[in-house]
């Protein structure tokens, strides 16, 4: 038997459909106008392969690199299995960056290190040509060894004499002007099989890391402290988007990727494209922003 429905059903359904049709794209456009991919984090310019969060830069660098917005203006952090380290400078020309571990000593502040400095072997970062100065070690430091090999460089013992002129040495439980046989210049520095600088294993209380001695190598107040790291773009996943990324950044976009396939995205103001921001195609941007794991998705 043929059934007849009241015409009021049609009247109710159409407004609902119209509401869905017009409000869904608008919601996605609003979402796409609040990108998490930033071109700056604090004072640092962010470019590929680095990124400020999930879906930004190269997938090899997430979750190692993030922008902590809880700090004033943001702070770029490198996170490994041993902790998070503020990044103070980046050189995209040499593919290097400098971190300042919170437990690292310098001429104005020396505190015992409570955790090891470490890098993840699977990550894109390797130790650069930094000079580690191990402090408050058991004398004589000439006996300090890793796998039977002596690690202290006697030719740079003047660095120990210099840093031990800093009044901050008392923070390590040392007297002013302590004997230099409790200090070790570890250069070239290396990490153990766990990817760590094992201070506890070496029985040293703390360390300083110097990337530049300045114009006066014997003045530790002028040294540039930090740990230099080198990074590489390539990896096992073969993700290398530099040609596309250059065009994206030249169009004021931010290079990113769309999980789970990690396909390239150029993050533009209010939309995404697979090329660059000059390709201003709202339809394409709207389509890409519907990805179930969009780069704008909250973690």
PDB file of C-alpha atoms in Angstrom:
ATOM      1  CA  UNK A   1       0.000   0.000   0.000  1.00  0.00           C
ATOM      2  CA  UNK A   2       1.425   3.374  -0.924  1.00  0.00           C
ATOM      3  CA  UNK A   3       2.062   5.591   2.069  1.00  0.00           C
ATOM      4  CA  UNK A   4       1.610   9.342   2.141  1.00  0.00           C
ATOM      5  CA  UNK A   5       3.641  11.540   4.466  1.00  0.00           C
ATOM      6  CA  UNK A   6       2.697  15.020   5.524  1.00  0.00           C
ATOM      7  CA  UNK A   7       4.312  17.768   3.553  1.00  0.00           C
ATOM      8  CA  UNK A   8       5.606  19.173   6.860  1.00  0.00           C
ATOM      9  CA  UNK A   9       8.343  16.500   6.857  1.00  0.00           C
ATOM     10  CA  UNK A  10       9.791  17.999   3.713  1.00  0.00           C
ATOM     11  CA  UNK A  11       9.600  21.446   5.257  1.00  0.00           C
ATOM     12  CA  UNK A  12      11.583  20.285   8.300  1.00  0.00           C
ATOM     13  CA  UNK A  13      14.247  18.359   6.359  1.00  0.00           C
ATOM     14  CA  UNK A  14      15.184  21.092   3.896  1.00  0.00           C
ATOM     15  CA  UNK A  15      16.222  23.692   6.502  1.00  0.00           C
ATOM     16  CA  UNK A  16      18.404  21.066   8.202  1.00  0.00           C
ATOM     17  CA  UNK A  17      20.110  20.112   4.937  1.00  0.00           C
ATOM     18  CA  UNK A  18      20.616  23.733   4.002  1.00  0.00           C
ATOM     19  CA  UNK A  19      22.094  24.415   7.434  1.00  0.00           C
ATOM     20  CA  UNK A  20      24.583  21.560   7.043  1.00  0.00           C
ATOM     21  CA  UNK A  21      25.549  22.571   3.518  1.00  0.00           C
ATOM     22  CA  UNK A  22      26.297  26.183   4.418  1.00  0.00           C
ATOM     23  CA  UNK A  23      27.774  25.791   7.900  1.00  0.00           C
ATOM     24  CA  UNK A  24      30.171  22.858   7.294  1.00  0.00           C
ATOM     25  CA  UNK A  25      32.492  24.623   4.820  1.00  0.00           C
ATOM     26  CA  UNK A  26      32.378  27.760   6.951  1.00  0.00           C
ATOM     27  CA  UNK A  27      33.513  25.788   9.999  1.00  0.00           C
ATOM     28  CA  UNK A  28      36.435  24.306   8.066  1.00  0.00           C
ATOM     29  CA  UNK A  29      37.476  27.715   6.776  1.00  0.00           C
ATOM     30  CA  UNK A  30      37.474  29.085  10.306  1.00  0.00           C
ATOM     31  CA  UNK A  31      39.616  26.157  11.428  1.00  0.00           C
ATOM     32  CA  UNK A  32      42.097  26.738   8.632  1.00  0.00           C
ATOM     33  CA  UNK A  33      42.506  30.389   9.641  1.00  0.00           C
ATOM     34  CA  UNK A  34      44.155  29.371  12.935  1.00  0.00           C
ATOM     35  CA  UNK A  35      47.373  27.600  11.838  1.00  0.00           C
ATOM     36  CA  UNK A  36      49.743  26.033  14.341  1.00  0.00           C
ATOM     37  CA  UNK A  37      52.653  26.240  11.888  1.00  0.00           C
ATOM     38  CA  UNK A  38      54.606  29.387  12.705  1.00  0.00           C
ATOM     39  CA  UNK A  39      57.369  31.248  10.878  1.00  0.00           C
ATOM     40  CA  UNK A  40      58.866  32.450  14.170  1.00  0.00           C
ATOM     41  CA  UNK A  41      59.185  31.039  17.665  1.00  0.00           C
ATOM     42  CA  UNK A  42      60.392  33.680  20.060  1.00  0.00           C
ATOM     43  CA  UNK A  43      63.297  35.473  18.326  1.00  0.00           C
ATOM     44  CA  UNK A  44      64.105  32.562  15.986  1.00  0.00           C
ATOM     45  CA  UNK A  45      63.020  32.296  12.341  1.00  0.00           C
ATOM     46  CA  UNK A  46      61.595  28.849  11.586  1.00  0.00           C
ATOM     47  CA  UNK A  47      62.234  27.305   8.179  1.00  0.00           C
ATOM     48  CA  UNK A  48      62.190  23.802   6.700  1.00  0.00           C
ATOM     49  CA  UNK A  49      63.173  21.229   7.838  1.00  0.00           C
ATOM     50  CA  UNK A  50      62.396  22.585  11.321  1.00  0.00           C
ATOM     51  CA  UNK A  51      58.812  23.140  12.412  1.00  0.00           C
ATOM     52  CA  UNK A  52      56.888  24.403  15.408  1.00  0.00           C
ATOM     53  CA  UNK A  53      54.584  21.424  15.945  1.00  0.00           C
ATOM     54  CA  UNK A  54      52.771  18.433  14.516  1.00  0.00           C
ATOM     55  CA  UNK A  55      52.437  18.681  10.727  1.00  0.00           C
ATOM     56  CA  UNK A  56      55.025  21.466  10.405  1.00  0.00           C
ATOM     57  CA  UNK A  57      58.420  21.233   8.724  1.00  0.00           C
ATOM     58  CA  UNK A  58      59.680  17.706   8.057  1.00  0.00           C
ATOM     59  CA  UNK A  59      58.105  14.706   9.828  1.00  0.00           C
ATOM     60  CA  UNK A  60      61.620  13.541  10.799  1.00  0.00           C
ATOM     61  CA  UNK A  61      61.887  16.533  13.132  1.00  0.00           C
ATOM     62  CA  UNK A  62      58.665  15.910  15.026  1.00  0.00           C
ATOM     63  CA  UNK A  63      58.342  15.429  17.950  1.00  0.00           C
ATOM     64  CA  UNK A  64      61.963  16.516  18.576  1.00  0.00           C
ATOM     65  CA  UNK A  65      61.339  20.191  17.727  1.00  0.00           C
ATOM     66  CA  UNK A  66      58.407  22.128  19.191  1.00  0.00           C
ATOM     67  CA  UNK A  67      57.539  25.705  20.061  1.00  0.00           C
ATOM     68  CA  UNK A  68      56.555  26.086  23.711  1.00  0.00           C
ATOM     69  CA  UNK A  69      53.987  28.894  23.677  1.00  0.00           C
ATOM     70  CA  UNK A  70      53.827  28.998  27.474  1.00  0.00           C
ATOM     71  CA  UNK A  71      56.978  31.115  27.410  1.00  0.00           C
ATOM     72  CA  UNK A  72      56.876  34.819  26.641  1.00  0.00           C
ATOM     73  CA  UNK A  73      56.822  35.025  22.845  1.00  0.00           C
ATOM     74  CA  UNK A  74      57.475  31.281  22.581  1.00  0.00           C
ATOM     75  CA  UNK A  75      60.601  29.210  23.022  1.00  0.00           C
ATOM     76  CA  UNK A  76      61.901  26.631  20.569  1.00  0.00           C
ATOM     77  CA  UNK A  77      62.775  23.353  22.291  1.00  0.00           C
ATOM     78  CA  UNK A  78      64.647  20.196  21.357  1.00  0.00           C
ATOM     79  CA  UNK A  79      63.243  17.206  23.249  1.00  0.00           C
ATOM     80  CA  UNK A  80      65.094  13.888  23.560  1.00  0.00           C
ATOM     81  CA  UNK A  81      64.908  10.896  25.896  1.00  0.00           C
ATOM     82  CA  UNK A  82      66.903  12.819  28.513  1.00  0.00           C
ATOM     83  CA  UNK A  83      64.927  16.068  28.587  1.00  0.00           C
ATOM     84  CA  UNK A  84      64.036  19.311  26.784  1.00  0.00           C
ATOM     85  CA  UNK A  85      66.681  21.843  25.793  1.00  0.00           C
ATOM     86  CA  UNK A  86      66.110  25.473  24.708  1.00  0.00           C
ATOM     87  CA  UNK A  87      67.442  26.260  21.221  1.00  0.00           C
ATOM     88  CA  UNK A  88      69.243  29.615  21.218  1.00  0.00           C
ATOM     89  CA  UNK A  89      70.391  29.901  17.596  1.00  0.00           C
ATOM     90  CA  UNK A  90      69.963  28.213  14.205  1.00  0.00           C
ATOM     91  CA  UNK A  91      72.118  28.318  11.073  1.00  0.00           C
ATOM     92  CA  UNK A  92      70.166  27.015   8.081  1.00  0.00           C
ATOM     93  CA  UNK A  93      73.201  27.572   5.865  1.00  0.00           C
ATOM     94  CA  UNK A  94      75.331  25.098   7.845  1.00  0.00           C
ATOM     95  CA  UNK A  95      72.469  22.910   9.156  1.00  0.00           C
ATOM     96  CA  UNK A  96      73.468  23.510  12.760  1.00  0.00           C
ATOM     97  CA  UNK A  97      71.788  24.722  15.911  1.00  0.00           C
ATOM     98  CA  UNK A  98      72.898  25.498  19.451  1.00  0.00           C
ATOM     99  CA  UNK A  99      71.105  24.322  22.570  1.00  0.00           C
ATOM    100  CA  UNK A 100      71.595  25.470  26.162  1.00  0.00           C
ATOM    101  CA  UNK A 101      70.837  22.567  28.522  1.00  0.00           C
ATOM    102  CA  UNK A 102      69.434  23.828  31.846  1.00  0.00           C
ATOM    103  CA  UNK A 103      72.022  21.812  33.809  1.00  0.00           C
ATOM    104  CA  UNK A 104      74.994  23.160  31.836  1.00  0.00           C
ATOM    105  CA  UNK A 105      77.431  25.350  33.780  1.00  0.00           C
ATOM    106  CA  UNK A 106      78.930  28.651  32.687  1.00  0.00           C
ATOM    107  CA  UNK A 107      81.106  31.321  34.275  1.00  0.00           C
ATOM    108  CA  UNK A 108      78.231  32.955  36.156  1.00  0.00           C
ATOM    109  CA  UNK A 109      76.327  29.838  37.275  1.00  0.00           C
ATOM    110  CA  UNK A 110      77.677  26.385  38.107  1.00  0.00           C
ATOM    111  CA  UNK A 111      75.375  23.761  39.529  1.00  0.00           C
ATOM    112  CA  UNK A 112      75.697  19.989  39.737  1.00  0.00           C
ATOM    113  CA  UNK A 113      74.098  18.303  36.719  1.00  0.00           C
ATOM    114  CA  UNK A 114      71.093  16.251  37.764  1.00  0.00           C
ATOM    115  CA  UNK A 115      70.616  14.526  34.401  1.00  0.00           C
ATOM    116  CA  UNK A 116      72.702  13.450  31.443  1.00  0.00           C
ATOM    117  CA  UNK A 117      72.783  15.325  28.168  1.00  0.00           C
ATOM    118  CA  UNK A 118      71.485  12.935  25.521  1.00  0.00           C
ATOM    119  CA  UNK A 119      70.435  12.621  21.884  1.00  0.00           C
ATOM    120  CA  UNK A 120      68.216   9.993  20.250  1.00  0.00           C
ATOM    121  CA  UNK A 121      70.184   7.864  17.798  1.00  0.00           C
ATOM    122  CA  UNK A 122      67.102   7.532  15.575  1.00  0.00           C
ATOM    123  CA  UNK A 123      66.694  11.311  15.400  1.00  0.00           C
ATOM    124  CA  UNK A 124      68.169  13.715  12.831  1.00  0.00           C
ATOM    125  CA  UNK A 125      70.657  15.332  15.251  1.00  0.00           C
ATOM    126  CA  UNK A 126      74.319  14.590  15.891  1.00  0.00           C
ATOM    127  CA  UNK A 127      76.833  16.188  18.234  1.00  0.00           C
ATOM    128  CA  UNK A 128      78.756  19.025  16.588  1.00  0.00           C
ATOM    129  CA  UNK A 129      82.282  20.277  17.332  1.00  0.00           C
ATOM    130  CA  UNK A 130      81.511  21.508  20.844  1.00  0.00           C
ATOM    131  CA  UNK A 131      84.131  21.479  23.589  1.00  0.00           C
ATOM    132  CA  UNK A 132      82.978  19.848  26.814  1.00  0.00           C
ATOM    133  CA  UNK A 133      84.703  20.962  29.996  1.00  0.00           C
ATOM    134  CA  UNK A 134      83.991  18.402  32.725  1.00  0.00           C
ATOM    135  CA  UNK A 135      84.047  19.998  36.170  1.00  0.00           C
ATOM    136  CA  UNK A 136      84.698  18.776  39.712  1.00  0.00           C
ATOM    137  CA  UNK A 137      85.915  15.343  38.630  1.00  0.00           C
ATOM    138  CA  UNK A 138      87.963  12.884  40.728  1.00  0.00           C
ATOM    139  CA  UNK A 139      91.680  13.657  40.365  1.00  0.00           C
ATOM    140  CA  UNK A 140      93.712  12.993  38.428  1.00  0.00           C
ATOM    141  CA  UNK A 141      91.487  13.624  35.412  1.00  0.00           C
ATOM    142  CA  UNK A 142      94.201  12.279  33.118  1.00  0.00           C
ATOM    143  CA  UNK A 143      92.908   8.868  34.204  1.00  0.00           C
ATOM    144  CA  UNK A 144      89.351   9.509  32.964  1.00  0.00           C
ATOM    145  CA  UNK A 145      88.581   7.083  30.156  1.00  0.00           C
ATOM    146  CA  UNK A 146      85.713   5.749  28.074  1.00  0.00           C
ATOM    147  CA  UNK A 147      86.109   2.126  26.938  1.00  0.00           C
ATOM    148  CA  UNK A 148      89.730   2.240  28.041  1.00  0.00           C
ATOM    149  CA  UNK A 149      90.590   5.335  25.983  1.00  0.00           C
ATOM    150  CA  UNK A 150      91.654   8.542  27.755  1.00  0.00           C
ATOM    151  CA  UNK A 151      89.258  11.385  26.972  1.00  0.00           C
ATOM    152  CA  UNK A 152      90.978  14.495  28.400  1.00  0.00           C
ATOM    153  CA  UNK A 153      92.990  16.713  26.083  1.00  0.00           C
ATOM    154  CA  UNK A 154      96.108  17.902  27.974  1.00  0.00           C
ATOM    155  CA  UNK A 155      96.920  20.526  25.336  1.00  0.00           C
ATOM    156  CA  UNK A 156      93.854  22.558  26.309  1.00  0.00           C
ATOM    157  CA  UNK A 157      94.347  22.448  30.071  1.00  0.00           C
ATOM    158  CA  UNK A 158      94.451  26.265  30.033  1.00  0.00           C
ATOM    159  CA  UNK A 159      90.673  26.190  29.544  1.00  0.00           C
ATOM    160  CA  UNK A 160      90.353  24.488  32.930  1.00  0.00           C
ATOM    161  CA  UNK A 161      92.594  27.074  34.540  1.00  0.00           C
ATOM    162  CA  UNK A 162      90.493  29.815  32.949  1.00  0.00           C
ATOM    163  CA  UNK A 163      87.043  28.561  33.919  1.00  0.00           C
ATOM    164  CA  UNK A 164      88.244  27.809  37.455  1.00  0.00           C
ATOM    165  CA  UNK A 165      88.841  31.546  37.929  1.00  0.00           C
ATOM    166  CA  UNK A 166      85.066  32.038  37.886  1.00  0.00           C
ATOM    167  CA  UNK A 167      83.697  32.590  41.426  1.00  0.00           C
ATOM    168  CA  UNK A 168      80.748  30.354  40.458  1.00  0.00           C
ATOM    169  CA  UNK A 169      82.938  27.267  41.059  1.00  0.00           C
ATOM    170  CA  UNK A 170      81.835  27.362  44.702  1.00  0.00           C
ATOM    171  CA  UNK A 171      78.412  26.222  43.467  1.00  0.00           C
ATOM    172  CA  UNK A 172      80.026  22.853  42.678  1.00  0.00           C
ATOM    173  CA  UNK A 173      81.472  22.561  46.178  1.00  0.00           C
ATOM    174  CA  UNK A 174      84.927  23.625  45.007  1.00  0.00           C
ATOM    175  CA  UNK A 175      87.045  26.321  46.656  1.00  0.00           C
ATOM    176  CA  UNK A 176      88.058  29.396  44.710  1.00  0.00           C
ATOM    177  CA  UNK A 177      90.961  28.644  42.339  1.00  0.00           C
ATOM    178  CA  UNK A 178      90.833  24.852  42.821  1.00  0.00           C
ATOM    179  CA  UNK A 179      93.543  22.643  41.329  1.00  0.00           C
ATOM    180  CA  UNK A 180      93.041  21.993  37.638  1.00  0.00           C
ATOM    181  CA  UNK A 181      93.467  18.233  38.076  1.00  0.00           C
ATOM    182  CA  UNK A 182      89.730  18.095  38.876  1.00  0.00           C
ATOM    183  CA  UNK A 183      88.856  19.436  35.405  1.00  0.00           C
ATOM    184  CA  UNK A 184      88.878  17.684  32.026  1.00  0.00           C
ATOM    185  CA  UNK A 185      88.632  19.178  28.555  1.00  0.00           C
ATOM    186  CA  UNK A 186      86.766  16.489  26.628  1.00  0.00           C
ATOM    187  CA  UNK A 187      87.535  17.213  22.982  1.00  0.00           C
ATOM    188  CA  UNK A 188      86.608  15.928  20.547  1.00  0.00           C
ATOM    189  CA  UNK A 189      83.549  15.067  22.619  1.00  0.00           C
ATOM    190  CA  UNK A 190      81.448  11.977  22.054  1.00  0.00           C
ATOM    191  CA  UNK A 191      78.390  10.269  23.514  1.00  0.00           C
ATOM    192  CA  UNK A 192      78.136   6.759  24.951  1.00  0.00           C
ATOM    193  CA  UNK A 193      76.140   3.908  23.307  1.00  0.00           C
ATOM    194  CA  UNK A 194      72.983   5.268  24.946  1.00  0.00           C
ATOM    195  CA  UNK A 195      73.573   8.585  23.202  1.00  0.00           C
ATOM    196  CA  UNK A 196      74.439  10.356  26.459  1.00  0.00           C
ATOM    197  CA  UNK A 197      77.188  12.294  28.176  1.00  0.00           C
ATOM    198  CA  UNK A 198      77.386  10.112  31.279  1.00  0.00           C
ATOM    199  CA  UNK A 199      78.616  12.463  33.991  1.00  0.00           C
ATOM    200  CA  UNK A 200      77.657  10.065  36.773  1.00  0.00           C
ATOM    201  CA  UNK A 201      79.729   7.308  35.176  1.00  0.00           C
ATOM    202  CA  UNK A 202      82.697   9.672  34.925  1.00  0.00           C
ATOM    203  CA  UNK A 203      82.014  10.847  38.507  1.00  0.00           C
ATOM    204  CA  UNK A 204      82.089  14.504  37.464  1.00  0.00           C
ATOM    205  CA  UNK A 205      79.699  16.922  39.189  1.00  0.00           C
ATOM    206  CA  UNK A 206      78.994  19.173  36.205  1.00  0.00           C
ATOM    207  CA  UNK A 207      80.074  20.351  32.795  1.00  0.00           C
ATOM    208  CA  UNK A 208      80.320  23.397  30.595  1.00  0.00           C
ATOM    209  CA  UNK A 209      80.144  23.343  26.812  1.00  0.00           C
ATOM    210  CA  UNK A 210      81.803  26.033  24.719  1.00  0.00           C
ATOM    211  CA  UNK A 211      81.110  26.698  21.035  1.00  0.00           C
ATOM    212  CA  UNK A 212      83.234  29.857  20.715  1.00  0.00           C
ATOM    213  CA  UNK A 213      86.147  31.096  22.842  1.00  0.00           C
ATOM    214  CA  UNK A 214      85.841  34.642  21.543  1.00  0.00           C
ATOM    215  CA  UNK A 215      88.711  37.089  21.077  1.00  0.00           C
ATOM    216  CA  UNK A 216      90.273  36.262  24.459  1.00  0.00           C
ATOM    217  CA  UNK A 217      90.421  32.473  24.900  1.00  0.00           C
ATOM    218  CA  UNK A 218      91.520  32.824  28.521  1.00  0.00           C
ATOM    219  CA  UNK A 219      88.514  34.947  29.527  1.00  0.00           C
ATOM    220  CA  UNK A 220      85.613  32.584  30.333  1.00  0.00           C
ATOM    221  CA  UNK A 221      83.215  35.509  30.699  1.00  0.00           C
ATOM    222  CA  UNK A 222      83.499  36.088  26.931  1.00  0.00           C
ATOM    223  CA  UNK A 223      83.044  32.494  25.888  1.00  0.00           C
ATOM    224  CA  UNK A 224      79.913  31.488  24.046  1.00  0.00           C
ATOM    225  CA  UNK A 225      78.366  28.609  25.962  1.00  0.00           C
ATOM    226  CA  UNK A 226      76.140  25.984  24.401  1.00  0.00           C
ATOM    227  CA  UNK A 227      76.092  22.615  22.667  1.00  0.00           C
ATOM    228  CA  UNK A 228      76.327  22.662  18.882  1.00  0.00           C
ATOM    229  CA  UNK A 229      74.318  20.065  16.988  1.00  0.00           C
ATOM    230  CA  UNK A 230      74.257  19.197  13.314  1.00  0.00           C
ATOM    231  CA  UNK A 231      71.109  17.958  11.619  1.00  0.00           C
ATOM    232  CA  UNK A 232      70.378  16.100   8.401  1.00  0.00           C
ATOM    233  CA  UNK A 233      67.231  16.277   6.262  1.00  0.00           C
ATOM    234  CA  UNK A 234      67.252  12.823   4.695  1.00  0.00           C
ATOM    235  CA  UNK A 235      66.137   9.670   6.444  1.00  0.00           C
ATOM    236  CA  UNK A 236      64.829   6.164   6.044  1.00  0.00           C
ATOM    237  CA  UNK A 237      61.445   7.506   4.977  1.00  0.00           C
ATOM    238  CA  UNK A 238      63.047   9.313   2.040  1.00  0.00           C
ATOM    239  CA  UNK A 239      61.069  12.454   2.850  1.00  0.00           C
ATOM    240  CA  UNK A 240      62.869  15.316   1.137  1.00  0.00           C
ATOM    241  CA  UNK A 241      60.681  18.154  -0.109  1.00  0.00           C
ATOM    242  CA  UNK A 242      63.229  20.926  -0.466  1.00  0.00           C
ATOM    243  CA  UNK A 243      62.308  21.831  -4.108  1.00  0.00           C
ATOM    244  CA  UNK A 244      58.619  22.224  -3.257  1.00  0.00           C
ATOM    245  CA  UNK A 245      59.408  23.834   0.059  1.00  0.00           C
ATOM    246  CA  UNK A 246      61.497  26.608  -1.479  1.00  0.00           C
ATOM    247  CA  UNK A 247      58.564  27.759  -3.606  1.00  0.00           C
ATOM    248  CA  UNK A 248      56.241  27.516  -0.624  1.00  0.00           C
ATOM    249  CA  UNK A 249      58.456  29.667   1.613  1.00  0.00           C
ATOM    250  CA  UNK A 250      59.020  32.206  -1.186  1.00  0.00           C
ATOM    251  CA  UNK A 251      55.226  32.629  -1.346  1.00  0.00           C
ATOM    252  CA  UNK A 252      55.148  33.355   2.423  1.00  0.00           C
ATOM    253  CA  UNK A 253      53.926  29.870   3.240  1.00  0.00           C
ATOM    254  CA  UNK A 254      55.138  27.363   5.814  1.00  0.00           C
ATOM    255  CA  UNK A 255      56.282  23.901   4.727  1.00  0.00           C
ATOM    256  CA  UNK A 256      54.427  21.041   6.361  1.00  0.00           C
ATOM    257  CA  UNK A 257      52.985  17.592   5.818  1.00  0.00           C
ATOM    258  CA  UNK A 258      49.676  15.777   6.079  1.00  0.00           C
ATOM    259  CA  UNK A 259      49.669  12.599   8.196  1.00  0.00           C
ATOM    260  CA  UNK A 260      49.384   9.677   7.888  1.00  0.00           C
ATOM    261  CA  UNK A 261      50.894   9.622   4.368  1.00  0.00           C
ATOM    262  CA  UNK A 262      53.142  12.620   5.207  1.00  0.00           C
ATOM    263  CA  UNK A 263      52.421  14.164   1.806  1.00  0.00           C
ATOM    264  CA  UNK A 264      53.712  17.694   1.324  1.00  0.00           C
ATOM    265  CA  UNK A 265      51.548  20.654   2.305  1.00  0.00           C
ATOM    266  CA  UNK A 266      52.200  24.344   1.918  1.00  0.00           C
ATOM    267  CA  UNK A 267      50.478  26.027   4.855  1.00  0.00           C
ATOM    268  CA  UNK A 268      49.133  29.397   3.757  1.00  0.00           C
ATOM    269  CA  UNK A 269      47.086  32.044   5.479  1.00  0.00           C
ATOM    270  CA  UNK A 270      43.684  30.389   5.876  1.00  0.00           C
ATOM    271  CA  UNK A 271      44.192  27.364   3.595  1.00  0.00           C
ATOM    272  CA  UNK A 272      46.622  24.640   2.516  1.00  0.00           C
ATOM    273  CA  UNK A 273      47.855  23.663  -0.926  1.00  0.00           C
ATOM    274  CA  UNK A 274      50.090  20.997  -2.390  1.00  0.00           C
ATOM    275  CA  UNK A 275      52.210  23.617  -4.193  1.00  0.00           C
ATOM    276  CA  UNK A 276      52.554  27.182  -2.870  1.00  0.00           C
ATOM    277  CA  UNK A 277      50.517  30.128  -1.622  1.00  0.00           C
ATOM    278  CA  UNK A 278      50.422  31.759  -5.066  1.00  0.00           C
ATOM    279  CA  UNK A 279      48.131  28.893  -6.032  1.00  0.00           C
ATOM    280  CA  UNK A 280      45.249  30.540  -4.181  1.00  0.00           C
ATOM    281  CA  UNK A 281      42.606  27.882  -4.623  1.00  0.00           C
ATOM    282  CA  UNK A 282      40.036  28.051  -1.796  1.00  0.00           C
ATOM    283  CA  UNK A 283      38.419  24.808  -2.975  1.00  0.00           C
ATOM    284  CA  UNK A 284      41.694  22.916  -2.722  1.00  0.00           C
ATOM    285  CA  UNK A 285      42.465  24.509   0.632  1.00  0.00           C
ATOM    286  CA  UNK A 286      39.036  23.573   1.932  1.00  0.00           C
ATOM    287  CA  UNK A 287      39.451  19.989   0.737  1.00  0.00           C
ATOM    288  CA  UNK A 288      42.857  19.577   2.355  1.00  0.00           C
ATOM    289  CA  UNK A 289      41.631  20.990   5.649  1.00  0.00           C
ATOM    290  CA  UNK A 290      39.072  18.153   5.843  1.00  0.00           C
ATOM    291  CA  UNK A 291      41.916  15.637   6.363  1.00  0.00           C
ATOM    292  CA  UNK A 292      41.123  13.538   9.470  1.00  0.00           C
ATOM    293  CA  UNK A 293      44.568  14.400  10.877  1.00  0.00           C
ATOM    294  CA  UNK A 294      44.959  17.938   9.665  1.00  0.00           C
ATOM    295  CA  UNK A 295      48.059  19.906  10.600  1.00  0.00           C
ATOM    296  CA  UNK A 296      45.701  22.201  12.491  1.00  0.00           C
ATOM    297  CA  UNK A 297      44.427  19.350  14.602  1.00  0.00           C
ATOM    298  CA  UNK A 298      45.062  19.696  18.326  1.00  0.00           C
ATOM    299  CA  UNK A 299      47.273  16.962  19.732  1.00  0.00           C
TER     300      UNK A 299
END
